[in-house]
XYZ file of C-alpha atoms in Angstrom:
683
model
C -5.552 -7.970 -38.338
C -4.294 -4.797 -40.017
C -1.834 -2.258 -38.762
C -1.016 1.368 -39.449
C 2.031 3.390 -38.526
C 1.179 5.910 -35.780
C 4.368 7.824 -35.170
C 4.250 10.501 -32.484
C 6.882 12.717 -30.888
C 5.029 13.878 -27.748
C 3.563 11.593 -25.094
C 1.086 12.634 -22.412
C 1.071 10.441 -19.302
C -2.451 10.424 -17.857
C -1.403 9.387 -14.379
C 0.623 10.428 -11.347
C 3.182 9.087 -8.891
C 5.764 6.446 -9.598
C 4.163 5.044 -12.759
C 4.075 8.489 -14.393
C 7.768 8.984 -13.586
C 8.610 5.496 -14.798
C 6.816 5.913 -18.169
C 8.419 9.308 -18.758
C 11.869 7.836 -18.089
C 11.535 5.441 -21.037
C 9.803 8.037 -23.222
C 12.715 10.446 -22.782
C 15.192 7.664 -23.589
C 13.295 7.136 -26.861
C 13.548 10.834 -27.692
C 9.916 11.693 -26.959
C 8.726 14.896 -25.297
C 6.704 14.261 -22.161
C 3.587 15.938 -20.795
C 2.321 15.505 -17.244
C -1.155 16.223 -15.927
C -1.892 17.044 -12.317
C -4.497 17.908 -9.733
C -4.233 20.744 -7.233
C -2.879 18.257 -4.670
C -0.063 17.319 -7.092
C 0.907 20.776 -8.337
C 4.468 20.303 -7.039
C 4.669 16.521 -7.392
C 7.718 14.783 -8.784
C 6.050 13.674 -12.037
C 5.147 17.315 -12.704
C 8.685 18.483 -12.023
C 10.202 15.889 -14.352
C 7.937 16.428 -17.392
C 8.723 18.774 -20.281
C 5.249 20.275 -19.880
C 2.454 19.926 -17.337
C -1.245 20.792 -17.442
C -3.613 21.249 -14.494
C -6.733 19.070 -14.633
C -8.684 20.239 -11.585
C -9.132 19.880 -7.815
C -7.574 17.156 -5.669
C -10.411 14.623 -5.934
C -9.638 12.115 -8.717
C -13.162 12.347 -10.151
C -12.576 16.080 -10.667
C -9.094 15.722 -12.153
C -7.426 12.476 -13.217
C -10.742 10.829 -14.155
C -12.010 13.767 -16.263
C -11.808 12.438 -19.814
C -12.504 15.799 -21.477
C -9.822 17.557 -19.436
C -7.190 14.944 -20.270
C -7.971 15.087 -23.987
C -7.901 18.892 -23.940
C -4.473 18.753 -22.243
C -3.237 16.540 -25.093
C -4.584 18.983 -27.684
C -3.017 22.000 -25.958
C 0.419 20.376 -25.835
C 0.372 18.626 -29.213
C 0.603 15.160 -27.659
C -0.018 12.526 -30.297
C -0.373 9.691 -27.777
C -1.511 9.101 -24.224
C -0.099 6.487 -21.857
C -2.598 5.764 -19.036
C -0.261 4.009 -16.582
C -2.390 1.866 -14.291
C -5.516 2.787 -12.360
C -7.536 5.909 -13.213
C -8.387 5.744 -16.965
C -6.142 2.803 -17.885
C -9.029 0.355 -18.349
C -11.738 2.815 -19.350
C -13.237 1.818 -22.709
C -15.147 5.079 -23.320
C -11.891 6.989 -22.771
C -10.180 4.923 -25.481
C -13.108 5.519 -27.855
C -12.927 9.261 -27.164
C -9.207 9.239 -28.003
C -9.893 7.440 -31.275
C -12.414 10.136 -32.224
C -9.901 12.824 -31.289
C -7.174 11.225 -33.411
C -4.939 10.541 -30.397
C -3.138 7.206 -30.018
C -3.917 5.223 -26.877
C -0.905 3.301 -25.582
C -2.856 0.178 -24.737
C -5.415 -2.266 -26.110
C -8.493 -1.389 -28.194
C -11.690 -0.417 -26.395
C -13.298 -3.724 -27.404
C -10.621 -5.722 -25.569
C -10.978 -3.583 -22.452
C -14.746 -4.079 -22.533
C -14.363 -7.835 -22.995
C -12.218 -8.187 -19.885
C -13.676 -5.281 -17.912
C -16.918 -7.158 -17.340
C -15.617 -10.053 -15.257
C -18.730 -12.164 -15.801
C -18.647 -11.855 -19.588
C -14.894 -12.456 -19.526
C -15.415 -15.831 -17.855
C -17.622 -16.927 -20.738
C -15.042 -15.798 -23.301
C -12.283 -17.645 -21.474
C -14.327 -20.816 -21.345
C -14.723 -20.561 -25.122
C -10.947 -20.153 -25.478
C -10.277 -23.258 -23.401
C -8.848 -21.386 -20.412
C -9.606 -23.185 -17.077
C -12.125 -21.431 -14.779
C -12.833 -21.489 -11.027
C -16.387 -22.678 -10.179
C -18.646 -19.677 -9.567
C -21.580 -17.464 -10.536
C -21.074 -14.790 -13.214
C -24.668 -14.056 -14.202
C -26.530 -10.819 -14.893
C -29.226 -11.381 -12.265
C -27.973 -9.413 -9.245
C -30.865 -9.972 -6.870
C -29.575 -10.296 -3.286
C -31.501 -13.500 -2.630
C -30.256 -15.105 -5.842
C -26.639 -14.185 -5.101
C -27.008 -15.643 -1.630
C -28.508 -18.820 -3.097
C -25.661 -19.172 -5.593
C -23.105 -18.723 -2.817
C -24.848 -21.437 -0.813
C -24.680 -23.779 -3.844
C -20.977 -23.131 -4.455
C -20.186 -23.726 -0.786
C -18.366 -21.489 1.677
C -15.917 -19.906 1.784
C -16.724 -17.880 -1.346
C -15.118 -14.786 -2.817
C -17.300 -11.776 -3.668
C -15.755 -9.625 -6.410
C -16.764 -6.466 -8.229
C -17.637 -7.454 -11.773
C -16.358 -4.156 -13.180
C -13.031 -3.804 -11.402
C -9.963 -5.214 -9.734
C -7.070 -4.276 -7.469
C -8.826 -5.560 -4.351
C -11.614 -2.971 -4.549
C -15.097 -4.364 -3.931
C -13.770 -7.740 -2.835
C -14.555 -9.799 0.284
C -14.015 -13.364 1.447
C -17.266 -14.676 2.955
C -16.664 -17.500 5.404
C -20.292 -18.422 6.121
C -23.873 -17.725 5.083
C -24.360 -15.535 8.159
C -21.877 -12.934 6.928
C -22.971 -12.871 3.293
C -25.324 -9.871 3.280
C -22.984 -7.545 5.191
C -20.101 -8.476 2.884
C -22.293 -7.940 -0.191
C -23.318 -4.471 0.991
C -19.701 -3.486 1.659
C -18.500 -4.790 -1.706
C -21.201 -2.881 -3.542
C -20.317 0.362 -1.800
C -16.622 -0.001 -2.652
C -17.394 -1.055 -6.220
C -19.746 1.873 -6.770
C -17.169 4.312 -5.412
C -14.271 2.867 -7.427
C -15.951 1.836 -10.695
C -19.457 3.326 -10.724
C -20.864 -0.208 -10.942
C -22.347 -2.443 -8.238
C -22.506 -5.768 -10.070
C -20.918 -8.711 -8.303
C -19.619 -12.133 -9.229
C -19.042 -15.046 -6.874
C -16.259 -17.630 -6.987
C -15.278 -20.617 -4.925
C -12.555 -19.444 -2.560
C -9.601 -21.812 -2.785
C -8.020 -22.253 0.631
C -4.361 -22.631 -0.408
C -3.957 -21.050 -3.837
C -0.991 -19.167 -5.180
C -1.525 -16.039 -7.250
C 0.540 -16.563 -10.396
C 0.141 -14.216 -13.343
C 1.514 -14.299 -16.870
C 2.782 -11.260 -18.766
C 1.488 -11.289 -22.344
C 2.209 -8.964 -25.249
C 0.491 -8.731 -28.617
C 0.989 -6.440 -31.591
C -1.351 -5.314 -34.358
C 0.291 -7.722 -36.829
C -1.117 -10.840 -35.182
C 1.935 -11.717 -33.082
C 1.602 -12.708 -29.442
C 4.085 -13.875 -26.781
C 4.263 -14.458 -23.053
C 7.143 -13.053 -21.018
C 6.865 -15.733 -18.340
C 5.197 -15.502 -14.963
C 5.239 -13.670 -11.629
C 4.226 -14.974 -8.210
C 2.154 -12.359 -6.367
C 0.825 -14.513 -3.534
C 1.907 -12.297 -0.618
C -1.031 -9.921 -0.262
C -2.959 -7.952 2.321
C -6.604 -7.058 1.704
C -6.247 -8.693 -1.716
C -3.580 -6.180 -2.698
C -0.074 -7.336 -3.501
C 2.849 -6.571 -1.198
C 5.764 -8.691 -2.474
C 6.109 -10.067 -5.995
C 8.742 -12.195 -7.631
C 9.706 -13.630 -11.001
C 9.943 -16.341 -12.001
C 7.446 -18.113 -9.742
C 9.186 -20.619 -7.435
C 8.720 -24.304 -8.182
C 7.467 -23.874 -11.752
C 8.316 -26.725 -14.092
C 9.061 -25.932 -17.722
C 5.894 -27.784 -18.731
C 3.623 -25.884 -16.337
C 5.212 -22.576 -17.386
C 4.501 -23.364 -21.030
C 0.904 -24.475 -20.307
C 0.093 -21.329 -18.358
C 1.863 -19.080 -20.871
C 0.039 -20.581 -23.839
C -3.299 -20.340 -21.993
C -2.597 -16.657 -21.337
C -1.841 -15.989 -25.006
C -5.073 -17.811 -25.999
C -6.957 -15.542 -23.608
C -5.421 -12.450 -25.243
C -6.110 -13.661 -28.779
C -9.741 -14.448 -27.882
C -10.446 -10.741 -27.349
C -8.242 -9.299 -30.119
C -5.722 -7.918 -27.668
C -2.946 -5.453 -28.561
C -0.240 -4.239 -26.173
C 0.831 -5.278 -22.679
C -1.568 -7.326 -20.581
C -1.506 -9.663 -17.625
C -3.543 -12.825 -17.264
C -3.948 -13.730 -13.606
C -4.351 -17.334 -12.460
C -4.916 -19.133 -9.202
C -2.438 -22.000 -8.984
C -3.500 -24.832 -6.692
C -1.123 -27.088 -4.774
C -1.757 -29.966 -7.209
C -0.546 -27.908 -10.193
C -4.003 -27.119 -11.564
C -4.582 -23.482 -12.473
C -7.687 -21.360 -13.010
C -8.289 -18.074 -14.809
C -8.986 -15.234 -12.390
C -8.976 -12.063 -14.497
C -7.028 -10.170 -17.121
C -5.647 -6.723 -16.442
C -5.706 -4.879 -19.754
C -2.822 -2.577 -18.886
C 0.717 -2.501 -17.554
C 0.921 -4.038 -14.079
C 2.422 -2.443 -10.977
C 4.810 -5.390 -10.715
C 6.048 -5.309 -14.325
C 9.640 -4.430 -13.254
C 10.379 -7.972 -12.018
C 9.612 -9.240 -15.518
C 11.908 -6.591 -16.955
C 14.668 -7.674 -14.577
C 14.600 -11.359 -15.559
C 14.088 -10.813 -19.312
C 16.224 -7.717 -19.849
C 13.355 -6.047 -21.731
C 11.813 -2.587 -21.236
C 8.071 -3.254 -21.312
C 7.157 0.429 -21.587
C 9.346 0.686 -24.683
C 7.539 -2.370 -26.076
C 4.226 -0.614 -25.357
C 5.250 2.557 -27.145
C 6.634 0.721 -30.174
C 3.501 -1.426 -30.513
C 1.370 1.733 -30.205
C 3.387 3.172 -33.110
C 2.376 0.164 -35.204
C 5.654 -1.741 -34.977
C 5.978 -5.512 -34.583
C 6.951 -7.132 -31.279
C 10.717 -6.816 -30.763
C 11.183 -10.559 -30.047
C 9.510 -13.881 -30.830
C 8.654 -16.466 -28.159
C 11.752 -18.593 -28.734
C 13.972 -15.506 -28.369
C 12.767 -14.745 -24.836
C 14.730 -16.211 -21.919
C 14.814 -16.028 -18.117
C 17.975 -14.832 -16.374
C 18.201 -14.984 -12.582
C 15.512 -14.011 -10.099
C 13.828 -10.748 -9.141
C 11.724 -9.379 -6.254
C 9.599 -6.274 -5.931
C 8.567 -4.823 -2.567
C 5.814 -2.210 -2.494
C 6.455 0.625 -0.086
C 3.147 1.937 1.256
C 2.360 4.922 3.460
C 0.494 2.816 5.989
C 0.820 1.432 9.496
C 0.972 -2.386 9.615
C 0.742 -2.267 13.413
C -2.615 -0.446 13.158
C -4.299 -2.842 10.716
C -2.516 -1.186 7.751
C -4.267 2.153 8.201
C -3.160 4.640 5.515
C -0.766 7.343 6.678
C -0.351 10.923 5.487
C 2.106 13.721 6.064
C 5.341 15.254 4.826
C 8.239 13.072 3.735
C 11.095 14.641 5.647
C 13.526 12.269 4.001
C 13.320 9.707 1.212
C 16.591 8.183 0.070
C 18.292 4.899 -0.830
C 22.037 4.782 -0.101
C 23.268 2.002 -2.391
C 26.939 2.882 -1.991
C 26.805 2.935 1.789
C 24.985 -0.414 1.788
C 27.502 -1.953 -0.626
C 24.839 -2.702 -3.253
C 25.331 -2.932 -7.011
C 23.222 -0.206 -8.716
C 22.678 -2.585 -11.632
C 20.943 -5.024 -9.273
C 18.722 -2.576 -7.366
C 16.063 -0.267 -8.751
C 13.792 2.176 -6.924
C 10.716 3.280 -8.873
C 9.139 6.146 -6.962
C 6.933 9.157 -7.452
C 8.112 11.030 -4.372
C 11.208 12.783 -3.079
C 12.281 14.297 0.217
C 9.970 17.160 1.094
C 6.924 15.855 -0.792
C 3.555 15.595 0.933
C 1.578 12.336 1.028
C -2.107 13.251 0.831
C -5.291 11.348 1.645
C -6.602 11.611 -1.907
C -4.746 8.807 -3.691
C -3.387 5.289 -3.350
C -0.872 5.034 -0.462
C 1.902 3.388 -2.505
C 5.021 5.567 -2.439
C 7.527 3.465 -4.331
C 8.619 0.020 -5.474
C 11.977 -1.486 -4.553
C 13.089 -3.995 -7.195
C 16.157 -6.233 -6.966
C 17.822 -8.914 -9.088
C 20.089 -11.841 -8.248
C 21.563 -14.884 -9.904
C 19.078 -17.049 -7.987
C 16.230 -16.628 -5.498
C 18.417 -16.755 -2.388
C 20.810 -14.130 -3.722
C 17.964 -11.860 -4.831
C 16.299 -12.191 -1.429
C 19.514 -11.281 0.381
C 19.855 -8.197 -1.834
C 16.239 -7.245 -1.125
C 16.831 -7.318 2.621
C 19.960 -5.208 2.404
C 18.209 -2.703 0.145
C 15.214 -2.448 2.481
C 17.560 -1.744 5.387
C 19.266 0.988 3.327
C 15.961 2.675 2.435
C 15.602 5.775 4.612
C 12.023 7.051 4.841
C 11.186 9.633 7.476
C 8.218 11.792 8.337
C 5.492 9.343 7.260
C 4.757 5.911 8.708
C 5.444 3.170 6.139
C 5.478 -0.606 5.898
C 9.271 -0.769 5.395
C 9.976 -2.703 8.595
C 7.036 -5.028 7.864
C 8.457 -5.764 4.408
C 11.695 -6.810 6.079
C 9.824 -9.144 8.413
C 8.117 -10.687 5.388
C 11.305 -11.078 3.382
C 13.195 -12.680 6.300
C 10.348 -14.957 7.391
C 11.339 -18.647 7.278
C 8.139 -19.620 5.448
C 8.757 -17.041 2.727
C 12.386 -18.042 2.384
C 11.178 -21.644 2.142
C 8.687 -20.814 -0.666
C 5.670 -21.772 1.454
C 3.483 -19.391 -0.515
C -0.252 -18.852 -0.897
C -2.581 -15.854 -0.961
C -3.221 -16.116 2.797
C 0.463 -15.993 3.681
C 0.165 -12.911 5.909
C -2.926 -14.239 7.711
C -1.369 -17.649 8.299
C 1.852 -16.194 9.673
C 0.267 -13.324 11.578
C 1.484 -14.570 14.952
C 5.143 -14.321 13.920
C 4.878 -11.373 11.531
C 3.242 -9.292 14.248
C 4.998 -10.845 17.226
C 5.586 -8.650 20.255
C 8.724 -6.645 19.644
C 11.787 -7.224 21.822
C 12.608 -3.665 22.823
C 16.045 -2.944 24.257
C 16.803 -0.774 27.267
C 18.778 1.520 24.953
C 15.719 2.019 22.768
C 13.522 2.844 25.766
C 16.186 5.198 27.100
C 16.646 6.980 23.754
C 12.894 7.419 23.318
C 12.494 8.629 26.900
C 15.365 11.114 26.654
C 14.073 12.529 23.373
C 10.575 12.732 24.855
C 11.833 14.448 27.976
C 13.815 16.957 25.932
C 10.818 17.635 23.678
C 8.514 18.190 26.656
C 11.011 20.488 28.314
C 11.294 22.537 25.108
C 7.513 22.812 24.783
C 7.175 23.942 28.407
C 9.960 26.540 28.509
C 8.968 29.714 30.386
C 10.680 32.502 32.307
C 8.218 32.041 35.165
C 8.194 28.868 37.280
C 4.462 29.413 37.816
C 3.791 28.929 34.069
C 5.847 25.734 33.769
C 4.393 22.231 33.658
C 7.608 20.263 33.154
C 8.001 18.947 36.689
C 9.591 22.106 38.149
C 9.651 22.073 41.949
C 11.087 24.694 44.272
C 14.184 23.246 46.061
C 13.445 19.786 44.635
C 14.698 17.670 41.716
C 13.048 18.048 38.315
C 10.967 14.876 37.696
C 8.844 13.797 34.713
C 7.052 10.470 34.272
C 6.408 9.050 30.800
C 4.544 6.013 29.550
C 6.217 4.349 26.551
C 4.567 1.784 24.311
C 5.031 0.354 20.822
C 1.297 0.802 20.169
C -0.028 4.300 20.690
C -3.584 3.113 21.322
C -2.538 1.289 24.500
C -1.441 4.564 26.071
C -5.058 5.556 26.762
C -4.899 3.295 29.821
C -1.249 3.998 30.589
C -1.723 4.414 34.337
C -3.490 1.092 34.742
C -1.117 -1.344 36.489
C -1.720 -4.021 33.841
C -1.660 -1.753 30.773
C -0.548 -3.992 27.899
C 2.943 -3.312 26.557
C 3.351 -0.079 28.523
C 6.649 0.743 30.252
C 6.735 3.590 32.762
C 9.891 5.718 32.718
C 10.633 8.271 35.410
C 13.262 10.883 34.656
C 14.819 12.976 37.419
C 17.612 15.533 37.377
C 18.763 18.451 39.540
C 19.497 20.993 36.786
C 19.478 21.131 32.990
C 23.232 20.522 32.985
C 22.978 17.309 35.004
C 22.412 13.838 33.577
C 18.988 12.228 33.874
C 18.422 9.449 36.344
C 16.087 7.165 34.430
C 14.030 4.514 36.148
C 12.833 2.043 33.497
C 10.743 -0.626 35.126
C 12.930 -1.913 37.955
C 16.181 -0.529 36.529
C 17.695 2.869 37.364
C 20.357 4.323 35.075
C 22.343 7.496 34.726
C 21.613 8.687 31.207
C 22.711 11.366 28.766
C 21.606 12.103 25.203
C 23.846 13.780 22.633
C 22.616 14.775 19.160
C 25.122 13.962 16.414
C 24.876 14.542 12.674
C 21.499 14.053 10.970
C 19.336 11.681 13.010
C 22.259 10.092 14.793
C 22.271 10.314 18.592
C 24.549 8.998 21.291
C 22.888 7.461 24.338
C 25.146 7.005 27.356
C 23.814 4.689 30.076
C 25.943 4.253 33.207
C 29.012 5.221 31.200
C 28.286 2.928 28.261
C 27.905 5.037 25.115
C 26.011 3.706 22.128
C 25.270 5.328 18.758
C 21.703 5.056 17.427
C 19.539 6.545 14.719
C 16.469 8.215 16.217
C 13.922 10.541 14.686
C 11.091 12.436 16.285
C 7.510 11.838 15.179
C 4.071 12.892 16.343
C 3.919 11.820 20.015
C 6.596 9.259 19.377
C 10.051 8.391 18.175
C 11.567 5.856 15.778
C 14.810 4.285 16.991
C 17.118 2.378 14.641
C 19.507 0.328 16.730
C 21.192 -1.141 13.634
C 20.532 -1.157 9.868
C 17.842 -3.856 10.149
C 16.261 -3.165 13.523
C 13.531 -0.530 13.851
C 11.678 0.271 17.065
C 8.792 2.738 17.071
C 7.727 3.951 20.490
C 4.926 6.313 21.444
C 5.003 8.335 24.645
C 2.519 9.982 26.913
C 3.255 12.157 29.888
C 1.471 10.758 32.957
C 2.758 12.856 35.871
C -0.457 14.894 35.769
C -4.126 13.880 36.175
C -4.907 11.416 33.371
C -8.336 11.377 31.779
C -7.324 8.939 29.040
C -9.549 6.028 29.950
C -12.647 8.231 30.253
C -11.878 9.809 26.876
C -11.368 6.426 25.236
C -14.705 5.208 26.474
C -16.741 8.299 25.675
C -15.458 9.176 22.197
C -14.237 7.477 19.044
C -11.684 9.348 16.925
C -10.725 9.019 13.277
C -7.540 6.919 12.880
C -6.721 8.617 9.550
C -7.863 11.326 7.161
C -10.794 10.151 5.055
C -14.477 10.319 4.167
C -17.460 8.964 6.087
C -19.181 6.362 3.903
C -22.009 5.106 6.096
C -23.466 5.292 9.609
C -24.502 1.764 10.556
C -26.504 2.370 13.751
C -28.937 4.957 15.051
C -28.156 7.242 18.016
C -29.435 5.587 21.169
C -29.367 2.103 19.654
C -27.923 -0.499 22.009
C -24.744 -2.120 20.661
C -22.300 -4.781 21.774
C -18.522 -4.478 21.929
C -17.027 -4.962 18.458
C -20.263 -4.168 16.600
C -19.681 -2.010 13.447
C -20.785 1.601 14.020
C -19.666 3.476 10.924
C -17.575 3.069 7.790
C -14.818 5.396 6.594
C -13.002 5.402 3.265
C -9.404 6.499 2.754
C -7.045 5.942 -0.150
C -9.685 3.876 -1.988
C -10.215 1.382 0.851
C -12.984 1.080 3.458
C -12.313 0.959 7.211
C -14.960 0.003 9.776
C -15.153 1.699 13.178
C -16.464 -0.642 15.892
C -17.940 -0.218 19.364
C -15.197 -0.119 22.039
C -17.545 -1.637 24.623
C -21.164 -2.569 25.230
C -23.327 0.566 25.268
C -24.867 2.978 22.775
C -23.923 5.858 20.473
C -25.066 9.106 22.028
C -24.468 11.134 18.854
C -22.530 11.202 15.579
C -20.426 14.266 14.749
C -20.338 13.587 10.998
C -22.720 12.379 8.309
C -22.153 10.161 5.275
C -20.112 12.058 2.699
C -18.321 14.290 5.213
C -14.526 14.581 5.157
C -12.757 14.061 8.485
C -9.219 14.584 9.660
C -7.028 12.200 11.631
C -7.896 12.571 15.323
C -11.303 14.166 14.744
C -13.958 12.962 17.193
C -16.377 10.876 15.142
C -19.016 10.112 17.750
C -19.941 10.252 21.416
C -20.180 6.797 22.937
C -21.911 5.900 26.191
C -20.602 2.655 27.689
C -23.036 0.400 29.491
C -22.950 0.932 33.238
């Protein structure tokens, strides 16, 4: 293997969000000028603000901006960038892009196109790994993609099986198929996702291990023939095959198993002539056997935990290798110090099946000093700041919270304190869910496998214990908001409970799940608490009736989001922030309660509306209509498929009946709350 020196002084980062900011941070430290690229949706994004220069690529859609090879190369030419770092996603594993850069005389900070091609085709990669002596999971990786043949191969392997897009990764185009009956529907869904994400519908099938851990090895190779592994990461805690919590090193790893997996990973990299940073992913079974899953020919999202335990800057390694330098350290010079966790902060709602969320980030901050945390032990990699807008066009990950400790227990304690100190407002996130994961006894006890969230669903999503103070704070804020919205000089125009010579009364339904409020007036409405607020004048306290309890209540706004709730003379300070039809109450640094409200002191048509229409739970695009208007359907039957933030979401029948009409066609863009279809329940 030969090498040439490729010095450059300007680096273009062909990505967005936190990874673009993270790469530019190291580039600046190395004295390089940085160039950002952006779409119309990202014109004011943080990565654009932080770069020395920035070039517009095109409209918001990734295929018209970040995925436009010619536009990215032209941006490099215009700015004099001698190298391009792809980050992850988008063009990071695009062989033709690398070839185009070679022709243009621009250095690609990553592996050669041949290595990307070798691992990009998952089926061909399996054959190469077998040749290199890397263990493989039983499966089908052939070129024949006939539906009947794929079904036959799945039957031979034995269910459950895992369907995977041959051309991609990251959970796109992937389904677990539990039985033969569900194979065809899963295959169709995988192909749609794969085509949308990778422009390729080919599938491979693998035996689905029931209790595997996802353990991956960080490898690094240079153009001088040197290769090392920087130990392993455990990424078993996932939802929809996408990682949520990662840690390094992997718990319970013996020195022998670490060496075996590391050496297998380096063999895999050498087999394809790899150069740069790469990750070889394995499934680790309970008996210590491990199987090759795939190789990501790029920097991984979770690379910071490896940096924390090794003390190395992997982006700096990437840039130096791209310049033709040798690896900074040999294998025997690399050591593990302490333990590290990474928690991925997503704009999504775990309580609503992890639906992506959009909106304006009113506040995004991490108060390390106030939480008593050591800045050297906590790192927040983000691509957003307060005031930024989270759009529907890209992946919902906002940031990564990374911590380090002397051991796993210490690192986990730091993670929990840091999560509690992370203040995110304006957009629904998984922050509270991450805390439930990190404090779960099974996670603390290292009872890890890739179905961790599914197995512990009952406790991770247990019914929330909501305090009277939380209900009172939410009700008082709701009452004040309604009164503000209904202000009028004329009593005849008011709808806030005004009565001539009578107390002012408003009734609210409060619930932790907004969907349940459609039937709020039903006596057995699940999780719904009815609050009645009465007062004589605006200056008087409210008399709140919460269930069977009546309290005298006042609300006082303090600084920021702090409020004081006084109930029967007992004053308590809380954090509470107003959201769309709801409020988030923080009773203490680790306890978050999100309550939705609905006014029910007027005629309520909620149940009729819920039965006759189906609304979009998020902004997105209609992918497919699965039934015909007038077709009889059963409750729970899939009706249509939406796609948002690169993931598919299926809308199902709310009851037995039929679809009277669809309001949108495949390919249409819809907004959150838009009526998707008219549904006629069976009488």
